[in-house]
Coordinates of C-alpha atoms and ligand atoms in Angstrom, one line a residue:
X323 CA 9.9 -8.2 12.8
X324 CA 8.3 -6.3 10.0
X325 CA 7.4 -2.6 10.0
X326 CA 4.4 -3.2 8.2
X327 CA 1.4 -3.3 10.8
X328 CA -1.4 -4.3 9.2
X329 CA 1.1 -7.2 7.6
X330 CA 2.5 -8.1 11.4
X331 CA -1.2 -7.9 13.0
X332 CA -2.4 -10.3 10.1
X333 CA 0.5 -12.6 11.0
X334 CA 0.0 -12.3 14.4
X335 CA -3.9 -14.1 13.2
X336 CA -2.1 -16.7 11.2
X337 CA -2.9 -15.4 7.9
X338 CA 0.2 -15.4 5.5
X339 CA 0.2 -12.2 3.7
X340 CA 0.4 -13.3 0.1
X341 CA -0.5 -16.1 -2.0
X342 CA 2.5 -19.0 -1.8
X343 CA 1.9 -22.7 -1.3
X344 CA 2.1 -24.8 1.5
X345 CA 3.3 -20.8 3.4
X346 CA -0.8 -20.6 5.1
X347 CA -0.3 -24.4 6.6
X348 CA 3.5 -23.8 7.7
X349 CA 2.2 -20.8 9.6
X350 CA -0.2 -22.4 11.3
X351 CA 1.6 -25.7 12.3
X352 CA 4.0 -23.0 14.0
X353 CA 1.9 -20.0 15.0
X354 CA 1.3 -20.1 18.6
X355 CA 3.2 -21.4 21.6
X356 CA 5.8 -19.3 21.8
X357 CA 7.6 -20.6 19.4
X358 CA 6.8 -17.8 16.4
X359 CA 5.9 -14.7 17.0
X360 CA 5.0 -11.8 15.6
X361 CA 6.3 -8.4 16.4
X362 CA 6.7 -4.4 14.8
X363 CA 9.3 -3.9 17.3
X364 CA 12.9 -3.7 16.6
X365 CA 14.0 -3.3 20.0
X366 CA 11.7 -7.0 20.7
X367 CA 13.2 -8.8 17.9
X368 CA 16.7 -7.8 18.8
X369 CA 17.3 -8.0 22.4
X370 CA 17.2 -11.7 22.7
X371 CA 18.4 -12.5 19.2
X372 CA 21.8 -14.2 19.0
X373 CA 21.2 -14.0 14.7
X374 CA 19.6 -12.1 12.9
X375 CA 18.3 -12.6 9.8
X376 CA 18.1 -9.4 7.4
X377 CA 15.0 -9.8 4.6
X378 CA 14.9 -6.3 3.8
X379 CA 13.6 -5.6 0.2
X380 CA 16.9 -3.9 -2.3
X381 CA 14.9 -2.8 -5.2
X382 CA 16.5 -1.0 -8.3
X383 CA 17.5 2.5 -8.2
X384 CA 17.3 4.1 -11.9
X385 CA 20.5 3.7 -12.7
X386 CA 19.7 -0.2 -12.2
X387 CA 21.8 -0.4 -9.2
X388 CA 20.4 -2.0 -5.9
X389 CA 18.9 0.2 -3.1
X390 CA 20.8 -0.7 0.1
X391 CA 19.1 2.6 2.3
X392 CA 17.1 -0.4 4.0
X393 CA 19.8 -2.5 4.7
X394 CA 21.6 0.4 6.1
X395 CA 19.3 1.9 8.2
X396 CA 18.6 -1.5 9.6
X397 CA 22.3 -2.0 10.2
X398 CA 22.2 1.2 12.1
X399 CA 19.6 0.2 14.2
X400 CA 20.5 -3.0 15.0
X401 CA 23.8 -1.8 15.9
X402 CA 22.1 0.9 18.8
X403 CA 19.6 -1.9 19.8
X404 CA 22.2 -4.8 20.5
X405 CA 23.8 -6.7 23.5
X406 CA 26.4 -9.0 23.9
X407 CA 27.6 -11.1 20.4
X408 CA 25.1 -10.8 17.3
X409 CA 25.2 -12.4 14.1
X410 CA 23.8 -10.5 11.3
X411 CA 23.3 -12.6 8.3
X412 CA 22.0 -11.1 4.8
X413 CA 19.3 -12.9 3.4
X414 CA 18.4 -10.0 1.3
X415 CA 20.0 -10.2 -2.5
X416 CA 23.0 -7.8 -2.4
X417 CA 26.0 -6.7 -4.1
X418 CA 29.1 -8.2 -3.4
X419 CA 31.4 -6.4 -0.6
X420 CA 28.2 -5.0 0.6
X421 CA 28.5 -7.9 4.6
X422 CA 31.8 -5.7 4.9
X423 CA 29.9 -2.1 5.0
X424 CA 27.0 -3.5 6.7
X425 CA 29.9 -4.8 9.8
X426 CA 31.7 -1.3 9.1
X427 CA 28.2 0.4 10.0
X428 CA 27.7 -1.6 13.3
X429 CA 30.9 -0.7 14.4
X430 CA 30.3 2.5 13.6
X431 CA 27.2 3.3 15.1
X432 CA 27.4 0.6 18.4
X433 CA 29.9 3.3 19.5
X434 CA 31.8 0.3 20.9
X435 CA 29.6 -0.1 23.5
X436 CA 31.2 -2.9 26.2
X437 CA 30.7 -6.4 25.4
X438 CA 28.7 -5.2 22.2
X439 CA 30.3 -7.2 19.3
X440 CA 28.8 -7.9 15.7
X441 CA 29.6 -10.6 12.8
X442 CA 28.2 -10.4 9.5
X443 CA 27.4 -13.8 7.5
X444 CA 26.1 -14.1 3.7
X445 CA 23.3 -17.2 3.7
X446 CA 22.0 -16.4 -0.2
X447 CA 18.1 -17.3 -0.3
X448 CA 17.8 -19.7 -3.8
X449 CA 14.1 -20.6 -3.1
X450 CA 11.4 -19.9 -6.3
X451 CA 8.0 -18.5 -6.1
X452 CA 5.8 -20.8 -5.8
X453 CA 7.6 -23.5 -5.0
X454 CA 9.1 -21.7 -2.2
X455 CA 8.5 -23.8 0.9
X456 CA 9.5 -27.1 -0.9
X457 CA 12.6 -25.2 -1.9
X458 CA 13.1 -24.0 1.7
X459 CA 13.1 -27.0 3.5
X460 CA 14.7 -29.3 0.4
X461 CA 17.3 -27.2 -1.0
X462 CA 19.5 -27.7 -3.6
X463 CA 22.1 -26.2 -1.6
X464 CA 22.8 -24.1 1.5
X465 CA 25.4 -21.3 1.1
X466 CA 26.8 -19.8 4.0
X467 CA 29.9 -16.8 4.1
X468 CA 31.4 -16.6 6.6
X469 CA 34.7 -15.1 8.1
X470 CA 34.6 -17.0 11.3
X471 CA 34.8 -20.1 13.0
X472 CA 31.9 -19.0 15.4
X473 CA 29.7 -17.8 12.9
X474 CA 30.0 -20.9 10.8
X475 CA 29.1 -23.2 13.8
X476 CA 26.0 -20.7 15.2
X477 CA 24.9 -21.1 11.4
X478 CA 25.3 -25.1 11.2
X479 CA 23.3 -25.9 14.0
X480 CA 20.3 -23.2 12.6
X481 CA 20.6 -25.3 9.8
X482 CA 20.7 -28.7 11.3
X483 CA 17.0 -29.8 11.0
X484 CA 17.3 -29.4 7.4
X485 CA 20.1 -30.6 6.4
X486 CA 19.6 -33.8 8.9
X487 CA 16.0 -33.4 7.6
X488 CA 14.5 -34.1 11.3
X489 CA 11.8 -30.9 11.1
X490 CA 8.3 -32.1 11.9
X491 CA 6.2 -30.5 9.7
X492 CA 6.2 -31.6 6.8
X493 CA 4.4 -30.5 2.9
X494 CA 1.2 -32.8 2.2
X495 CA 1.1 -34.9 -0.4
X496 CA 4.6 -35.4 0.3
X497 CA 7.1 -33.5 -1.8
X498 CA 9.6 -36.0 -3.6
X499 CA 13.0 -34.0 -3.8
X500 CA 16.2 -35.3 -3.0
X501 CA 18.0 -35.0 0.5
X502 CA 19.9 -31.8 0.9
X503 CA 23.8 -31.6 -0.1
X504 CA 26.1 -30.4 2.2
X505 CA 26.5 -26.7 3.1
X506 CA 29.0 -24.8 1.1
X507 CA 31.1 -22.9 3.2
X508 CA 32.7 -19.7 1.1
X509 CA 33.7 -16.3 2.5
X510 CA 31.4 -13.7 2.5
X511 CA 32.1 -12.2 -0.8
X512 CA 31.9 -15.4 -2.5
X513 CA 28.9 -16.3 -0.7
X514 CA 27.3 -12.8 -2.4
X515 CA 28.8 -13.4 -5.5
X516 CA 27.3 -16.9 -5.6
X517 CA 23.7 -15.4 -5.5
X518 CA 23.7 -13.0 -8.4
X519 CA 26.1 -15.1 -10.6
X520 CA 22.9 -18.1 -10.0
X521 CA 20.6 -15.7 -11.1
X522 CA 22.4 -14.0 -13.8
X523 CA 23.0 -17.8 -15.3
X524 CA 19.4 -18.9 -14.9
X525 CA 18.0 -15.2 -17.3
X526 CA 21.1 -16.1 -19.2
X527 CA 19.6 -19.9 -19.9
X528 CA 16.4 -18.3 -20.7
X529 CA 17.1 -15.1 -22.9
X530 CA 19.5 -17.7 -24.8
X531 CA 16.5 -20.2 -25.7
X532 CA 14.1 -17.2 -26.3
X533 CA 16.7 -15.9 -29.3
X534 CA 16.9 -19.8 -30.0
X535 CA 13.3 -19.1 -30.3
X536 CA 13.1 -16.5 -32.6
X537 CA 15.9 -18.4 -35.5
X538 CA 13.0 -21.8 -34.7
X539 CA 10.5 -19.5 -36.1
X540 CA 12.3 -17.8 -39.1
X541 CA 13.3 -21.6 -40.1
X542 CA 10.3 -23.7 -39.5
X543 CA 12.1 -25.9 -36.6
X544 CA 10.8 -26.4 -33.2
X545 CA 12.2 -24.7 -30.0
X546 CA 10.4 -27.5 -28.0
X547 CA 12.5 -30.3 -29.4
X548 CA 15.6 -28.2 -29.5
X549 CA 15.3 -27.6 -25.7
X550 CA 14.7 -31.4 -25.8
X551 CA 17.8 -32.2 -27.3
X552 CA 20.0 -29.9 -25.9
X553 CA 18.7 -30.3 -22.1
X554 CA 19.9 -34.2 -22.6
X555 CA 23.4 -33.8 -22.2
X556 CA 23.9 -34.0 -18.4
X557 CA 26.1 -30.7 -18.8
X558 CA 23.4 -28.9 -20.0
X559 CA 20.6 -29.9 -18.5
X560 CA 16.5 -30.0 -19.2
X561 CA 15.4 -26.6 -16.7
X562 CA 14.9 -23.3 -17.5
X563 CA 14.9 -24.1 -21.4
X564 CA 11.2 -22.9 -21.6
X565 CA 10.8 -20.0 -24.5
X566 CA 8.0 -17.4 -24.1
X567 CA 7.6 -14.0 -23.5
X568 CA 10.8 -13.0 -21.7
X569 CA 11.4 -13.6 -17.5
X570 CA 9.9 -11.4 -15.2
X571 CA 9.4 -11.1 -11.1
X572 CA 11.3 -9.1 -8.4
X573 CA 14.2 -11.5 -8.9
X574 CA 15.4 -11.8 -12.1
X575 CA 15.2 -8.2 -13.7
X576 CA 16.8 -6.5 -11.0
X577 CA 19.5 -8.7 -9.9
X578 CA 20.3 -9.1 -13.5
X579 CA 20.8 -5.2 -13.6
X580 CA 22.5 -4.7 -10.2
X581 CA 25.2 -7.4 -11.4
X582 CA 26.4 -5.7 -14.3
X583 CA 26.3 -2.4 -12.3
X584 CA 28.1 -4.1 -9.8
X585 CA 30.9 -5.4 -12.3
X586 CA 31.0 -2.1 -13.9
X587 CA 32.0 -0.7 -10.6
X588 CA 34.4 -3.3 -10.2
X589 CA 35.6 -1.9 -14.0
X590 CA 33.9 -5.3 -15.5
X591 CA 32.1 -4.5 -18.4
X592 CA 29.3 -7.8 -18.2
X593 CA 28.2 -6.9 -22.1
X594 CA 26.9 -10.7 -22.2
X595 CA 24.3 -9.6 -19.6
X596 CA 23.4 -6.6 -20.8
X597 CA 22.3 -9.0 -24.3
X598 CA 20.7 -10.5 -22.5
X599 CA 18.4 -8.1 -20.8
X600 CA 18.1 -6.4 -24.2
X601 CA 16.8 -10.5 -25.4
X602 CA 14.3 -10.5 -22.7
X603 CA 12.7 -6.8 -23.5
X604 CA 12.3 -7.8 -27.2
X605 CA 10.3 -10.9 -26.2
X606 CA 7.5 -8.9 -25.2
X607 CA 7.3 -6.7 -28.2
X608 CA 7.9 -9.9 -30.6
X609 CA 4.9 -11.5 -28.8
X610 CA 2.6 -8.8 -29.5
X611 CA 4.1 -8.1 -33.4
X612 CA 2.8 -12.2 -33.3
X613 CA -0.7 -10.7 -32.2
X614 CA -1.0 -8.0 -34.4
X615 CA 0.2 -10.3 -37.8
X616 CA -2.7 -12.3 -36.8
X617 CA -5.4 -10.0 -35.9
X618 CA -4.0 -6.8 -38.6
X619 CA -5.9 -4.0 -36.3
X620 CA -6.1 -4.4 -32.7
X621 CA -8.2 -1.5 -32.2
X622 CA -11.7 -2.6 -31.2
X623 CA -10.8 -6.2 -31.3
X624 CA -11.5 -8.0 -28.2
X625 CA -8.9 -10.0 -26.4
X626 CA -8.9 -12.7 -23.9
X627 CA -6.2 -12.8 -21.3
X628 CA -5.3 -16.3 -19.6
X629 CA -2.2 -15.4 -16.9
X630 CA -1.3 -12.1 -15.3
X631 CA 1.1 -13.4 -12.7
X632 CA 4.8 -13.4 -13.4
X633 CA 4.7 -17.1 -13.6
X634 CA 2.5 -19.7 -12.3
X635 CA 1.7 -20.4 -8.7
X636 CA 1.9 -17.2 -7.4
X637 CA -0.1 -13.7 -7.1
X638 CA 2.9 -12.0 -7.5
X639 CA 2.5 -9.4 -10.6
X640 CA 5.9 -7.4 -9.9
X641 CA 7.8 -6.9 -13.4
X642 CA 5.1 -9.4 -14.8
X643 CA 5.6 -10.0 -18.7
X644 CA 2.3 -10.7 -18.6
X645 CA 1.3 -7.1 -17.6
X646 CA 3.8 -6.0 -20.0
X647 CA 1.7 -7.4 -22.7
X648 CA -1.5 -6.4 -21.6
X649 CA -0.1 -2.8 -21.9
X650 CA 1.1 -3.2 -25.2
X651 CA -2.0 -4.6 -26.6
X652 CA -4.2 -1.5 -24.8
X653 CA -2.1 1.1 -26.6
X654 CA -3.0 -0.8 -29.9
X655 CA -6.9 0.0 -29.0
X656 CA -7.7 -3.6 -28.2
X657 CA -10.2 -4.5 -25.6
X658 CA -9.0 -7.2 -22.5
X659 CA -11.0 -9.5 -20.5
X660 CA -8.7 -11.3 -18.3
X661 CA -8.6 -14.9 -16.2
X662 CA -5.7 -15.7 -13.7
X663 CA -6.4 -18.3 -11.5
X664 CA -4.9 -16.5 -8.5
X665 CA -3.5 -13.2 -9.2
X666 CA -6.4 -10.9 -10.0
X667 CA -6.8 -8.9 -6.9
X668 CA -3.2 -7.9 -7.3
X669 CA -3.7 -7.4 -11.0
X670 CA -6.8 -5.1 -10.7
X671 CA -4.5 -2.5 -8.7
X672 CA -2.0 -2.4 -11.6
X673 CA -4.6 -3.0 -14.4
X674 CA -7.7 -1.5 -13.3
X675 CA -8.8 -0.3 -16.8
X676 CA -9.1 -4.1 -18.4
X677 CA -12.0 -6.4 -17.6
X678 CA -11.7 -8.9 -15.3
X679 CA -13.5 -13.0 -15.8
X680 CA -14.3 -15.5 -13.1
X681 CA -13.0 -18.5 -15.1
X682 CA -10.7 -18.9 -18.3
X683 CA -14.1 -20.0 -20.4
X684 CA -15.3 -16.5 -19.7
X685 CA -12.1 -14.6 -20.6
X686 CA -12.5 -16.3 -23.9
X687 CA -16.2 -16.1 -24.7
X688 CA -17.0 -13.9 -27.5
X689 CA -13.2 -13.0 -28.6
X690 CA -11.4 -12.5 -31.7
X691 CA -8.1 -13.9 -29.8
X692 CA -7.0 -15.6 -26.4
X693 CA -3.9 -15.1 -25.5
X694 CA -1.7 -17.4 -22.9
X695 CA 0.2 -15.1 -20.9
X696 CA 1.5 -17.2 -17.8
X697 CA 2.0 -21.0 -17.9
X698 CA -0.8 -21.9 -14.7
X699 CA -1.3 -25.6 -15.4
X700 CA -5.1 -25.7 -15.4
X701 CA -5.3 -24.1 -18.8
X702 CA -4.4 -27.3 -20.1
X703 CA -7.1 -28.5 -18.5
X704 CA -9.8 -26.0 -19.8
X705 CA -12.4 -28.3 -22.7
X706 CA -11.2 -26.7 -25.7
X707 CA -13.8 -28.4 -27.6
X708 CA -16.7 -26.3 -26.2
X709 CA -14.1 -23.1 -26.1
X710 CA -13.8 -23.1 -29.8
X711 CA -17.5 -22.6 -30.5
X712 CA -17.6 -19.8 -27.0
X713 CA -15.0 -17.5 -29.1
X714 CA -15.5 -15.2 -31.8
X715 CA -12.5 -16.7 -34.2
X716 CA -10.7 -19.3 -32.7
X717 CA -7.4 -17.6 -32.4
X718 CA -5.4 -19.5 -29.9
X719 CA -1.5 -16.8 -29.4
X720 CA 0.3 -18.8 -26.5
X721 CA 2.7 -17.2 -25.3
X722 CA 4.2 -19.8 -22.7
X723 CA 3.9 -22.9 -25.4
X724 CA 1.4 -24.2 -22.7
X725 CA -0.8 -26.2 -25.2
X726 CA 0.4 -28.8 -28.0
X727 CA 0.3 -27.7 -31.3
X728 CA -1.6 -30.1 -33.1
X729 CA -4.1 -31.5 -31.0
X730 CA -5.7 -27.5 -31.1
X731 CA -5.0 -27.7 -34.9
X732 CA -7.1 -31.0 -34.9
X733 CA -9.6 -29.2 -33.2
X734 CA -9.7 -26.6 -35.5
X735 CA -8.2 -23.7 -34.1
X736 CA -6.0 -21.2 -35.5
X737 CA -2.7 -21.5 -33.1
X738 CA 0.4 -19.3 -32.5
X739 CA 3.2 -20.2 -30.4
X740 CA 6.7 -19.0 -29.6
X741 CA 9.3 -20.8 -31.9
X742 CA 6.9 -24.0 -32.5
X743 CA 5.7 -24.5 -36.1
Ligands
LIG999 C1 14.3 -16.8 -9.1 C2 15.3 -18.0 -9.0 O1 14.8 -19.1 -9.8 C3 15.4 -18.4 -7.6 O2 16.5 -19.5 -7.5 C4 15.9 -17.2 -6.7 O3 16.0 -17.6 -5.4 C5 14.8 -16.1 -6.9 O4 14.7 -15.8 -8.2 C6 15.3 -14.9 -6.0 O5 16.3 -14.4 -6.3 O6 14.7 -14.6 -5.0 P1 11.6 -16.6 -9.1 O7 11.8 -15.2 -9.5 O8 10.6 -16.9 -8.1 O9 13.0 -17.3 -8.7 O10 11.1 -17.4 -10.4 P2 11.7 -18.3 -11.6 O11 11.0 -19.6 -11.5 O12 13.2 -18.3 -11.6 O13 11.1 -17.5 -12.9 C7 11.5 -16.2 -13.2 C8 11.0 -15.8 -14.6 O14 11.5 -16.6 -15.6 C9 9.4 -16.0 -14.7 O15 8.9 -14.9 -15.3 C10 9.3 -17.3 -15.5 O16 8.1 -17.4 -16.2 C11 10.5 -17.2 -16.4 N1 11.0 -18.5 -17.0 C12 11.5 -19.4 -16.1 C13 11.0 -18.7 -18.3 O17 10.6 -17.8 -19.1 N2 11.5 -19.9 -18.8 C14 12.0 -20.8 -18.0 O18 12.4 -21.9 -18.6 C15 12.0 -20.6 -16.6

């Protein structure tokens, strides 16, 4: 159930609504037969639902904290529509404690109706962007909270096919991930907990090589193989190692935020994360201090753009450090043509004033700089050979250390990177 018509009704035609893949085949393996379906209804979703998930959006207030007015209202509504035993589960990223007001709620409001009862489970969503339906259907883990025999059983048996692995459908070519571990059975404030402490870690991982970064390039060492080194120690790990300029998306900024106000409620100051969310908003300004050492004026100098999306694989441009630097470099007076493989129609609503390329070749033609703003892998792919002679000066600023240093300084291009000399 969505209350988003035009969304539900495109559904409903087997189109998936954004840009995510392997999402448009899953949809239409399933679409049709009964066995999804589409609806704007609450009252439809409800009355012969035994769990319901919630996937309401909680995006930051000012004051960094989460908006829960969605999950509320839902609550309440859920709460007037339902019969007999429902589980509620939050798929939605919330604060910790917040299962217990959204069960206080449905007491509240089913007016203790007869034979109306209500659980509340926490089932924390881990899957990426981009990579989501591989992530989905090969997780890492599977979380559940639960304060209840019942609910833990309703919620093993939703989960059975994947973590027996016996769904049908499966992603083409086939995805090589390991089987599923068991599911980790917490109580429902752990369960929440569990979800913004991941998240919190993984900005942590990243604002900490990004400032590893930054001492790389005052010393003449390289990030690249510091990341190396350090990611072989099993403790450690290789992933999310990868300097640039700074995390972005509807995931990491907020929840980072709505931890530390959470904490602080809780009378936890979280200073470490508040360094590093201070970290990640510096990468975008150190990026374009890079630019402007290189170019001196940005006014009337024309830059290419490869990458607007958040990250790669995806059309999503929320909190897109991309964006961030687009901005920055148009208050400077410079001039933007832009290339992302996928998110442009997005991009043109939040950036209508920059120009817009049909391939990366174009974005560069003519320019007195490229810059690489998101890490799409068929940049590396672009003949770099025939775009040195297309650009004005060939500038390469790559912000995602996407290419390799010296085989573009072979080439003969001038090339920046984050924390690589
Ligand atoms: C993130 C988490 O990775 C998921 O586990 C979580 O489920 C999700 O948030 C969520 O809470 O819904 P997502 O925001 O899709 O997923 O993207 P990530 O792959 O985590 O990347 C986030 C940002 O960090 C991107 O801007 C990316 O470019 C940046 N990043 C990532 C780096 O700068 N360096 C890295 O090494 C990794």
């Amino acid at each position: 159930m969505d209350n988003d018509a035009e969304r539900v009704e495109a559904l409903r035609n087997g189109k998936a609504p954004f840009y995510e893949p392997y999402l448009q085949e899953l949809l239409e393996a399933n679409n049709g037969g009964g066995k999804l379906v589409f609806t704007t209804e609450l009252a439809d979703a409800v009355k012969h639902a035994e769990v319901i998930f919630l996937c309401v959006g909680t995006p930051p207030l000012p004051d960094g904290e989460a908006d829960l007015s969605t999950v509320e209202r839902v609550s309440r509504q859920i709460a007037t529509l339902s019969d007999g035993y429902t589980l509620v589960v939050e798929k939605s990223t919330v604060p910790v404690l917040t299962g217990t007001r959204i069960h206080a709620t449905m007491q509240t409001y089913s007016r203790g109706r007869d034979g109306v009862e209500f659980e509340v489970a926490s089932n924390p969503e881990f899957l990426s962007e981009g990579t989501a339906v591989q992530d989905y259907l090969f997780p890492d883990r599977i979380v559940i909270g639960v304060e209840s025999k019942r609910a833990e059983s309703l919620l093993r048996e939703v989960y059975a096919p994947i973590v027996e692995q016996s769904f049908t459908w499966r992603p083409k070519p086939t995805v090589n991930r390991p089987p599923p571990r068991p599911m980790l059975m917490t109580n429902r404030s752990t369960a929440e907990i569990i979800k913004h402490a991941s998240n919190s870690f993984l900005a942590t991982k990243i604002s900490y090589i990004n400032m590893v970064a930054r001492l790389c390039d005052e010393v003449g060492a390289d990030v690249a193989q510091v990341a190396e080194g350090m990611g072989l120690d099993r403790r450690i790990g290789p992933h999310f190692l990868n300097s640039g300029i700074g995390f972005g998306g509807f995931c990491f900024p907020k929840d980072l935020q709505a931890f530390v106000a959470m904490a602080e409620r809780s009378r936890c100051d979280f200073g470490l994360l508040k360094k590093v969310e201070a970290v990640n908003q510096q990468c975008v300004a150190e990026f374009i201090t890079k630019v402007k050492k290189e170019l001196w004026v940005l006014k009337g100098k024309r830059i290419g753009v490869w990458g607007l999306a958040f990250k790669a694989n995806t059309d999503d441009m929320r909190f897109s450090p991309a964006a961030a630097v687009v901005e920055g470099l148009l208050e400077e007076g410079a001039e933007i043509r832009a290339y992302d493989p996928c998110a442009m129609d997005e991009a043109r609503k939040e950036l209508p004033q920059i120009e817009y390329a049909d391939s990366a070749e174009t974005a560069a033609a003519d320019c007195d700089a490229l810059v690489i703003l998101t890490e799409w892998p068929e940049f590396r792919k672009v003949d770099l050979m025939s775009l040195r002679e297309k650009m004005l000066r060939p500038l390469i600023l790559d912000g995602r250390n996407l290419l390799d240093p010296k085989a573009l300084r072979d080439l003969g291009f001038e090339y920046v990177s984050i924390g690589r000399p």
